[in-house]
Short mmCIF file of C-alpha atoms in Angstrom, two decimals:
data_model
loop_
_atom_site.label_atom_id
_atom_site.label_comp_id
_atom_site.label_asym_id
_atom_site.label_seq_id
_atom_site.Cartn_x
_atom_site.Cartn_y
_atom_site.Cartn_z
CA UNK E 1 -12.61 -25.21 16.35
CA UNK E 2 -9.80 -22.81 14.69
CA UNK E 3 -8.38 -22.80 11.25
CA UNK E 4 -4.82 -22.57 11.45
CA UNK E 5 -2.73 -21.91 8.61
CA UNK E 6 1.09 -22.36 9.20
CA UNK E 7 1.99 -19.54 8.15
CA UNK E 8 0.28 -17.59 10.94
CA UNK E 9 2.57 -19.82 13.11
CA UNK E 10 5.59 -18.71 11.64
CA UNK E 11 5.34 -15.08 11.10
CA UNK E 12 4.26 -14.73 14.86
CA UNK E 13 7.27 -16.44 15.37
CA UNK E 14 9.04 -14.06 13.33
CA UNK E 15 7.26 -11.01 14.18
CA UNK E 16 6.50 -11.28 17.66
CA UNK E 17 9.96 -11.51 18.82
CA UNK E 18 11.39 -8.85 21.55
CA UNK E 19 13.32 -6.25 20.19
CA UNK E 20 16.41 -6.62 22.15
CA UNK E 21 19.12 -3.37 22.74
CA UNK E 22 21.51 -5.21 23.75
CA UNK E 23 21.73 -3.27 26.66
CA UNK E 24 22.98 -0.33 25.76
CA UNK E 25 20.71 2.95 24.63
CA UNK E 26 23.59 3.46 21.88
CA UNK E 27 22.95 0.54 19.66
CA UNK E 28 20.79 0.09 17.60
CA UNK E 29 17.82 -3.05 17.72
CA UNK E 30 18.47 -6.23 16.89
CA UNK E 31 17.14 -7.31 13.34
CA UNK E 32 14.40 -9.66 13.27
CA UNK E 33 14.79 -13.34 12.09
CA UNK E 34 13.47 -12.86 8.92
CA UNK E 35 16.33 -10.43 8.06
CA UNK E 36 19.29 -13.14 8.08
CA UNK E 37 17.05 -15.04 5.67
CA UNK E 38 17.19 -12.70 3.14
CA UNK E 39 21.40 -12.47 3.36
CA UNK E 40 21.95 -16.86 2.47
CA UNK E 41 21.43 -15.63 -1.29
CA UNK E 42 24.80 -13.53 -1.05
CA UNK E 43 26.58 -16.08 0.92
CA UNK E 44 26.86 -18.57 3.66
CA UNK E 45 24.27 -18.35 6.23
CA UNK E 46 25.01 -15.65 8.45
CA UNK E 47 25.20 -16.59 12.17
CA UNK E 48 22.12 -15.15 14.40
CA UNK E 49 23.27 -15.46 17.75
CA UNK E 50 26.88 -13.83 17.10
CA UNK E 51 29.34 -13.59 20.12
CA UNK E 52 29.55 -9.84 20.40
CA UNK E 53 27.26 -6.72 18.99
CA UNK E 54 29.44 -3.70 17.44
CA UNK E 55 27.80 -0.03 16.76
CA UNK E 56 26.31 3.54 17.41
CA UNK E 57 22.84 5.28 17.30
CA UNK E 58 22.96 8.93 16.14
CA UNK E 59 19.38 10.95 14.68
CA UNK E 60 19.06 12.50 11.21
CA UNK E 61 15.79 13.77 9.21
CA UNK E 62 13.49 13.07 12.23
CA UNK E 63 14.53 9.36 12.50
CA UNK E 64 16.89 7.21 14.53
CA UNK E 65 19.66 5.68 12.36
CA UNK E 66 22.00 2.79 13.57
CA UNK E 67 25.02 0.79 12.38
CA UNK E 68 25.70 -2.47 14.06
CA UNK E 69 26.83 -5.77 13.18
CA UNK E 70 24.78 -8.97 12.46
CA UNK E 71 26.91 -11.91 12.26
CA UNK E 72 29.09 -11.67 9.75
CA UNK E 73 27.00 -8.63 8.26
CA UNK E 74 26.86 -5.03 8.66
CA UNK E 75 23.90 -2.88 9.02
CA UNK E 76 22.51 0.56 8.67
CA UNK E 77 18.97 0.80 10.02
CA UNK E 78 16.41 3.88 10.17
CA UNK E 79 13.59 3.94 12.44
CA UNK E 80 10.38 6.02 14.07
CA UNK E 81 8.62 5.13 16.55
CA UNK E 82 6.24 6.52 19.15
CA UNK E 83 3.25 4.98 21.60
CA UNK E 84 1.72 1.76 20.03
CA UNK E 85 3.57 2.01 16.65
CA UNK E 86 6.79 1.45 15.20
CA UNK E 87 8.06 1.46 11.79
CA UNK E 88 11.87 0.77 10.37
CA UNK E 89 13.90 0.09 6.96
CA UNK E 90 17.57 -1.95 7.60
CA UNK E 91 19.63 -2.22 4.62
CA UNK E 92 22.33 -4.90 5.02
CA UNK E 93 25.24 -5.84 3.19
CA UNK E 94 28.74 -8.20 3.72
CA UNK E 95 31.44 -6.50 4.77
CA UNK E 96 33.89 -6.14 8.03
CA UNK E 97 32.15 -7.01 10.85
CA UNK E 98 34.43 -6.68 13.70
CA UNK E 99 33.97 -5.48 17.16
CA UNK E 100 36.50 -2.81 16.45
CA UNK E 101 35.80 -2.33 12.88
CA UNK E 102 32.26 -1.42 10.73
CA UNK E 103 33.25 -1.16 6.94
CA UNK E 104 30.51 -1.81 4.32
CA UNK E 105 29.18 -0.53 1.31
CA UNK E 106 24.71 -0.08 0.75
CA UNK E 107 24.91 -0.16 -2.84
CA UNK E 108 24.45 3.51 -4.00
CA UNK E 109 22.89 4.14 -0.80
CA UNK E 110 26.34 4.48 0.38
CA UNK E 111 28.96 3.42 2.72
CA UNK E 112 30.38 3.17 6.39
CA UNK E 113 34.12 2.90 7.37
CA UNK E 114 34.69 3.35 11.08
CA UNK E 115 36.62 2.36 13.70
CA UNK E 116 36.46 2.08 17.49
CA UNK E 117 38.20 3.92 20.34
CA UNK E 118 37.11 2.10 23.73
CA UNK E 119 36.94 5.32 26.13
CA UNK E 120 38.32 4.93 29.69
CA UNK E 121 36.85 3.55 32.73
CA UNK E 122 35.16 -0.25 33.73
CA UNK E 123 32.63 -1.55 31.40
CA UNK E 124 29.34 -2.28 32.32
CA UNK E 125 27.50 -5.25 32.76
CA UNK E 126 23.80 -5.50 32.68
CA UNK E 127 20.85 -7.84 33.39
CA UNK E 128 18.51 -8.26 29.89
CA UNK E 129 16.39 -11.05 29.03
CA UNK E 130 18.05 -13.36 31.19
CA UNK E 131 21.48 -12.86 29.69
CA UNK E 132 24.21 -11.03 31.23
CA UNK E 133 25.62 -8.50 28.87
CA UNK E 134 28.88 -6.65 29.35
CA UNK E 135 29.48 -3.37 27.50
CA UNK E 136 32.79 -1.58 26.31
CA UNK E 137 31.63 2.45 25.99
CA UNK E 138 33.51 4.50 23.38
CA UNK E 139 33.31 6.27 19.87
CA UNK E 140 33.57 5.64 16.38
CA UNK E 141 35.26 7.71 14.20
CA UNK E 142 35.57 7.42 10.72
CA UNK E 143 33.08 7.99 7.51
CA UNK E 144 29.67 7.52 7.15
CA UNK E 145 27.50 8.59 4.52
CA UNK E 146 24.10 7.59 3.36
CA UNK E 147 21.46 9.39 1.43
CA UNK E 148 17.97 6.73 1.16
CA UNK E 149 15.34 6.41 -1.13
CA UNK E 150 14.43 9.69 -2.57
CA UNK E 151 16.37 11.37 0.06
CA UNK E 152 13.90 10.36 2.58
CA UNK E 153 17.09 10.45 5.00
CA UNK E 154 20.67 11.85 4.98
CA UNK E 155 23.21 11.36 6.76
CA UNK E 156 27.01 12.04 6.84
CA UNK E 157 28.93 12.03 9.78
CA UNK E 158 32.55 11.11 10.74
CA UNK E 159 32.74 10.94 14.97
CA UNK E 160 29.25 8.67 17.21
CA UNK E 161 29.23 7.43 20.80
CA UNK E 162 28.48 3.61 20.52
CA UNK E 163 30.20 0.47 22.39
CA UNK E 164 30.78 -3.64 22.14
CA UNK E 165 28.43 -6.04 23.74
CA UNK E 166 29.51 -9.10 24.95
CA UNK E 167 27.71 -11.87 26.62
CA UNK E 168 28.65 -12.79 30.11
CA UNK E 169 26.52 -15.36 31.61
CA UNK E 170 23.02 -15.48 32.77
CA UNK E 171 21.09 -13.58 35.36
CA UNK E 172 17.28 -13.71 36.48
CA UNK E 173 15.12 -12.45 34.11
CA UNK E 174 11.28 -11.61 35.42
CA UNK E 175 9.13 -10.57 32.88
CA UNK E 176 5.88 -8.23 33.59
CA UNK E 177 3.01 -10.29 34.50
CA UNK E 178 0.73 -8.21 32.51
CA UNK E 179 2.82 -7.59 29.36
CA UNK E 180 3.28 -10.87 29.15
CA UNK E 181 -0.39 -12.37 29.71
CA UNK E 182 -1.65 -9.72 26.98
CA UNK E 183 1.09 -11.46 24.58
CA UNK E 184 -0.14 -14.78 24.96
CA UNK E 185 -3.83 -13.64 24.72
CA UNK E 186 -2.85 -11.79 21.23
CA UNK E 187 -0.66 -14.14 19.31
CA UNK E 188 -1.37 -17.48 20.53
CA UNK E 189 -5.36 -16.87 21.14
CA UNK E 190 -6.44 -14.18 18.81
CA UNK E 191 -10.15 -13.89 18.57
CA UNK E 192 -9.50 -13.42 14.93
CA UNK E 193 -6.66 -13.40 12.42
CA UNK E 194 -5.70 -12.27 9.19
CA UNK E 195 -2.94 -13.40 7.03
CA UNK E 196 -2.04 -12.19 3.17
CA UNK E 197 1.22 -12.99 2.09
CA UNK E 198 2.79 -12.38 -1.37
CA UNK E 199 5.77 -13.72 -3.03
CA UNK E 200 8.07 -12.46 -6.36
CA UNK E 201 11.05 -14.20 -7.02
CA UNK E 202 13.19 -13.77 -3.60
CA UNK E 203 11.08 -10.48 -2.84
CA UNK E 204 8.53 -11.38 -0.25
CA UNK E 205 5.56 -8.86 1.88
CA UNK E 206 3.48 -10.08 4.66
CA UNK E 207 0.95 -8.69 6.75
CA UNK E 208 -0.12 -10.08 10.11
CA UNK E 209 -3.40 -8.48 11.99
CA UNK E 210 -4.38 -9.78 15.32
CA UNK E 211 -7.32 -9.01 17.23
CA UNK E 212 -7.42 -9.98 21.25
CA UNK E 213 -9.40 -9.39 23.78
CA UNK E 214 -7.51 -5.99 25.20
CA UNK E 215 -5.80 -4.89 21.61
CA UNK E 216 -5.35 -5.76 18.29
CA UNK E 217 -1.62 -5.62 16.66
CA UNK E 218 -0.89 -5.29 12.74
CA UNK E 219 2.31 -6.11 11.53
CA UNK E 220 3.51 -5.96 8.12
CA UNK E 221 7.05 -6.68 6.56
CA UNK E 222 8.77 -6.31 2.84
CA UNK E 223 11.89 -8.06 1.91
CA UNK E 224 13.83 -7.51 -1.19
CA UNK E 225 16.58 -8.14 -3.05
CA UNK E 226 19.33 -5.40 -5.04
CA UNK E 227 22.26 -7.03 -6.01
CA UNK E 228 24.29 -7.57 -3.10
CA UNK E 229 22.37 -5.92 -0.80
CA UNK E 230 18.99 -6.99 1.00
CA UNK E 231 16.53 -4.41 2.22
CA UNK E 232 14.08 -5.39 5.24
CA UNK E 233 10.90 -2.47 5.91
CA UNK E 234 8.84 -3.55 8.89
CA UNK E 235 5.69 -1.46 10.44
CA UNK E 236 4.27 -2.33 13.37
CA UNK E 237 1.12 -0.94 15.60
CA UNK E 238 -1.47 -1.82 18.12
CA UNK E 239 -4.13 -0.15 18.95
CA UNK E 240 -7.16 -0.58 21.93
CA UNK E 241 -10.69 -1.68 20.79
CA UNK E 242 -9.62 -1.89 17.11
CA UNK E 243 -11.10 -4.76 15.51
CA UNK E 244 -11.05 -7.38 12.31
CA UNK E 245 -14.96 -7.54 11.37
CA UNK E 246 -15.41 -11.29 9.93
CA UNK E 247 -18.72 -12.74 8.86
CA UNK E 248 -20.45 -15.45 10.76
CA UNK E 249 -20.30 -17.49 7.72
CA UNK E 250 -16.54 -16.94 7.27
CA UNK E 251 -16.50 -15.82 3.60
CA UNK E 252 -15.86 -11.88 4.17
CA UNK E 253 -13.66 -9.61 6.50
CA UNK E 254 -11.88 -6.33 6.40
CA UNK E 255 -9.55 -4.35 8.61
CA UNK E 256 -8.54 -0.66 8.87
CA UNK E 257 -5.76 -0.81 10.70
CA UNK E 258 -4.33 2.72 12.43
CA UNK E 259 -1.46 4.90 10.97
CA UNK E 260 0.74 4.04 9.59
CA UNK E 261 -1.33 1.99 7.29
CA UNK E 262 -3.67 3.91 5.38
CA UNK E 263 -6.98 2.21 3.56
CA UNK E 264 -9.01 -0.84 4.11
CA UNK E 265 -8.01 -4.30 3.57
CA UNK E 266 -10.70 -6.82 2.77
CA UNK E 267 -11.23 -10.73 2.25
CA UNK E 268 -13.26 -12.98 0.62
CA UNK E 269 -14.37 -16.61 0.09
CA UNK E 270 -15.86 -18.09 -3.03
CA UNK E 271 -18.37 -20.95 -2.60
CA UNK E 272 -15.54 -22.98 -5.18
CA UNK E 273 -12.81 -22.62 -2.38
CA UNK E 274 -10.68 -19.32 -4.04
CA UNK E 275 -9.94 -16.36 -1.98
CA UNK E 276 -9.01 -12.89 -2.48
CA UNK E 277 -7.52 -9.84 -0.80
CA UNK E 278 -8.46 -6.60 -2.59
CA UNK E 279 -8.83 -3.02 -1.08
CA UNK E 280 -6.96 0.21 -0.60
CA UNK E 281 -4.65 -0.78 2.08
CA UNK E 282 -1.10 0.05 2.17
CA UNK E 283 1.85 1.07 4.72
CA UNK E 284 4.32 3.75 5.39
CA UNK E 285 7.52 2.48 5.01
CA UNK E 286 10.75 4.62 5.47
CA UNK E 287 11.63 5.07 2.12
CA UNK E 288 8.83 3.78 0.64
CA UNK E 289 5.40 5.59 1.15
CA UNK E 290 1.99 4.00 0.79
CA UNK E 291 3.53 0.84 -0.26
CA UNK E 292 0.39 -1.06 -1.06
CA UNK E 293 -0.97 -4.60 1.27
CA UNK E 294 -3.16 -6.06 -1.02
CA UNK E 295 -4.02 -7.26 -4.84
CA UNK E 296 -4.05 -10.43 -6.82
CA UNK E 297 -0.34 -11.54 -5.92
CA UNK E 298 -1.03 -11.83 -2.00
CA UNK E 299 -2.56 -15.19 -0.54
CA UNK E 300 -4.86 -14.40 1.98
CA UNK E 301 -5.73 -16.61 4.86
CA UNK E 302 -8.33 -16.07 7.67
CA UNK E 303 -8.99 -17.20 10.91
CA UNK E 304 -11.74 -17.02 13.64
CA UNK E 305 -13.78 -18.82 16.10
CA UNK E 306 -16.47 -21.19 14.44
#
């Protein structure tokens, strides 16, 4: 017998989701679903499944940086990530979204105005996920210029190779037998589970930690609000043989997940029903270092085999 808060369900659902490149080395991921959430406050919802992706990848600082479009939104996205861990900020904001056109402005992060030149030659159609996607190569020229948080990244450039993805049908998708199996086993059968979520005003942070039988994933994400513009940090990693020690009696755990979280994270039951999540843990987010995971604000939940 399992206990089985919702909200596990949910942020799997979230979390868990395959990054998708649209096809094309040159754009940048798609967002998450959590990220069009945080963009109804500024507006009507914006669409998730939009008919065509629009945007460029260049580097800067040591990180990846993108511009894309989401919908009806634009944006500008930095990201590491390396062998079993992954961590990214996205900044988005309304602006022009069009496959020819990126225009926007990040608050006083700054702002992107560029346009598209479709370079010559056929475009190319790919096979991802099932979906065919057809892609128009080309540049963007223009201005872009964005300093983050404490000038964790900068960024100014006027000319970036990029394209337009289209869908154009489907095709037959075959997913890794493997890969897949060790999915199933870690978010839909986790020998244990941790959950601590913590809401102010539209500002939400949740961490997710998984343990199966081959890995154990941690997954934590921080939403806010500034103005007219909606920040989404995400960390991600999994490591072998890493686990979540839980009591037999269910009252205590704690978790030390591996960089980049830092600390220890630990939970515990009262006899009168109360929980808490108190410890050291915290994250490195892009643009905001050793953000801390736990305290009196966060709702913890846990979950393990009787």
């Amino acid at each position: 017998m399992r206990r089985r808060p919702v909200a596990v369900a949910v942020l799997v659902a979230a979390l868990s989701a395959p990054v998708a490149h649209a096809g094309a080395e040159d754009l940048p991921p798609l967002p998450r679903l959590p990220q069009s959430r945080m963009l109804i406050q500024h507006g009507p919802p914006v669409r998730p499944a939009p008919l065509f992706r629009s945007g460029f990848v260049a580097k800067a600082d040591g990180f990846d940086i993108g511009v894309s479009t989401y919908g009806d939104a634009v944006y500008f996205e930095v990201w590491r990530k390396s062998r079993g861990r992954r961590i990214a900020t996205a900044y988005l904001a309304r602006g022009v979204a069009r496959p020819e056109r990126l225009q926007a402005t990040f608050g006083n992060f700054g702002k992107v105005s560029m346009r598209f030149r479709e370079s010559r030659g056929r475009p190319r159609s790919i096979c991802r996920f099932g979906q065919v996607l057809v892609k128009r190569r080309g540049v963007f020229v223009g201005n872009l210029r964005f300093r983050g948080e404490g000038g964790y990244v900068s960024v100014r450039l006027h000319r970036a190779k990029g394209g337009i993805v289209t869908p154009g049908g489907r095709c037959r998708y075959r997913p890794r037998r493997g890969v897949l199996r060790e999915l199933i086993e870690l978010f839909f059968l986790p020998k244990a589970a941790v959950l601590a979520l913590s809401r102010d005003g539209v500002d939400f942070t949740a961490l997710l930690a998984l343990e199966g039988r081959r890995s154990s994933a941690f997954l934590a994400m921080h939403e806010e609000s500034r103005g007219k513009l909606a920040i989404i940090r995400l960390a991600e990693a999994r490591k072998p043989r890493r686990h979540i020690r839980v009591s037999e009696a269910l009252t205590s755990a704690s978790l030390t997940p591996p960089s980049p979280f830092h600390g220890t994270g630990r939970y515990r039951a009262a006899p009168d029903g109360t929980t808490t999540w108190f410890g050291d843990l915290s994250v490195h987010f892009p643009g905001a270092p050793r953000f801390p995971l736990t305290g009196p604000g966060f709702e913890p939940f846990l979950e393990a085999p009787f």
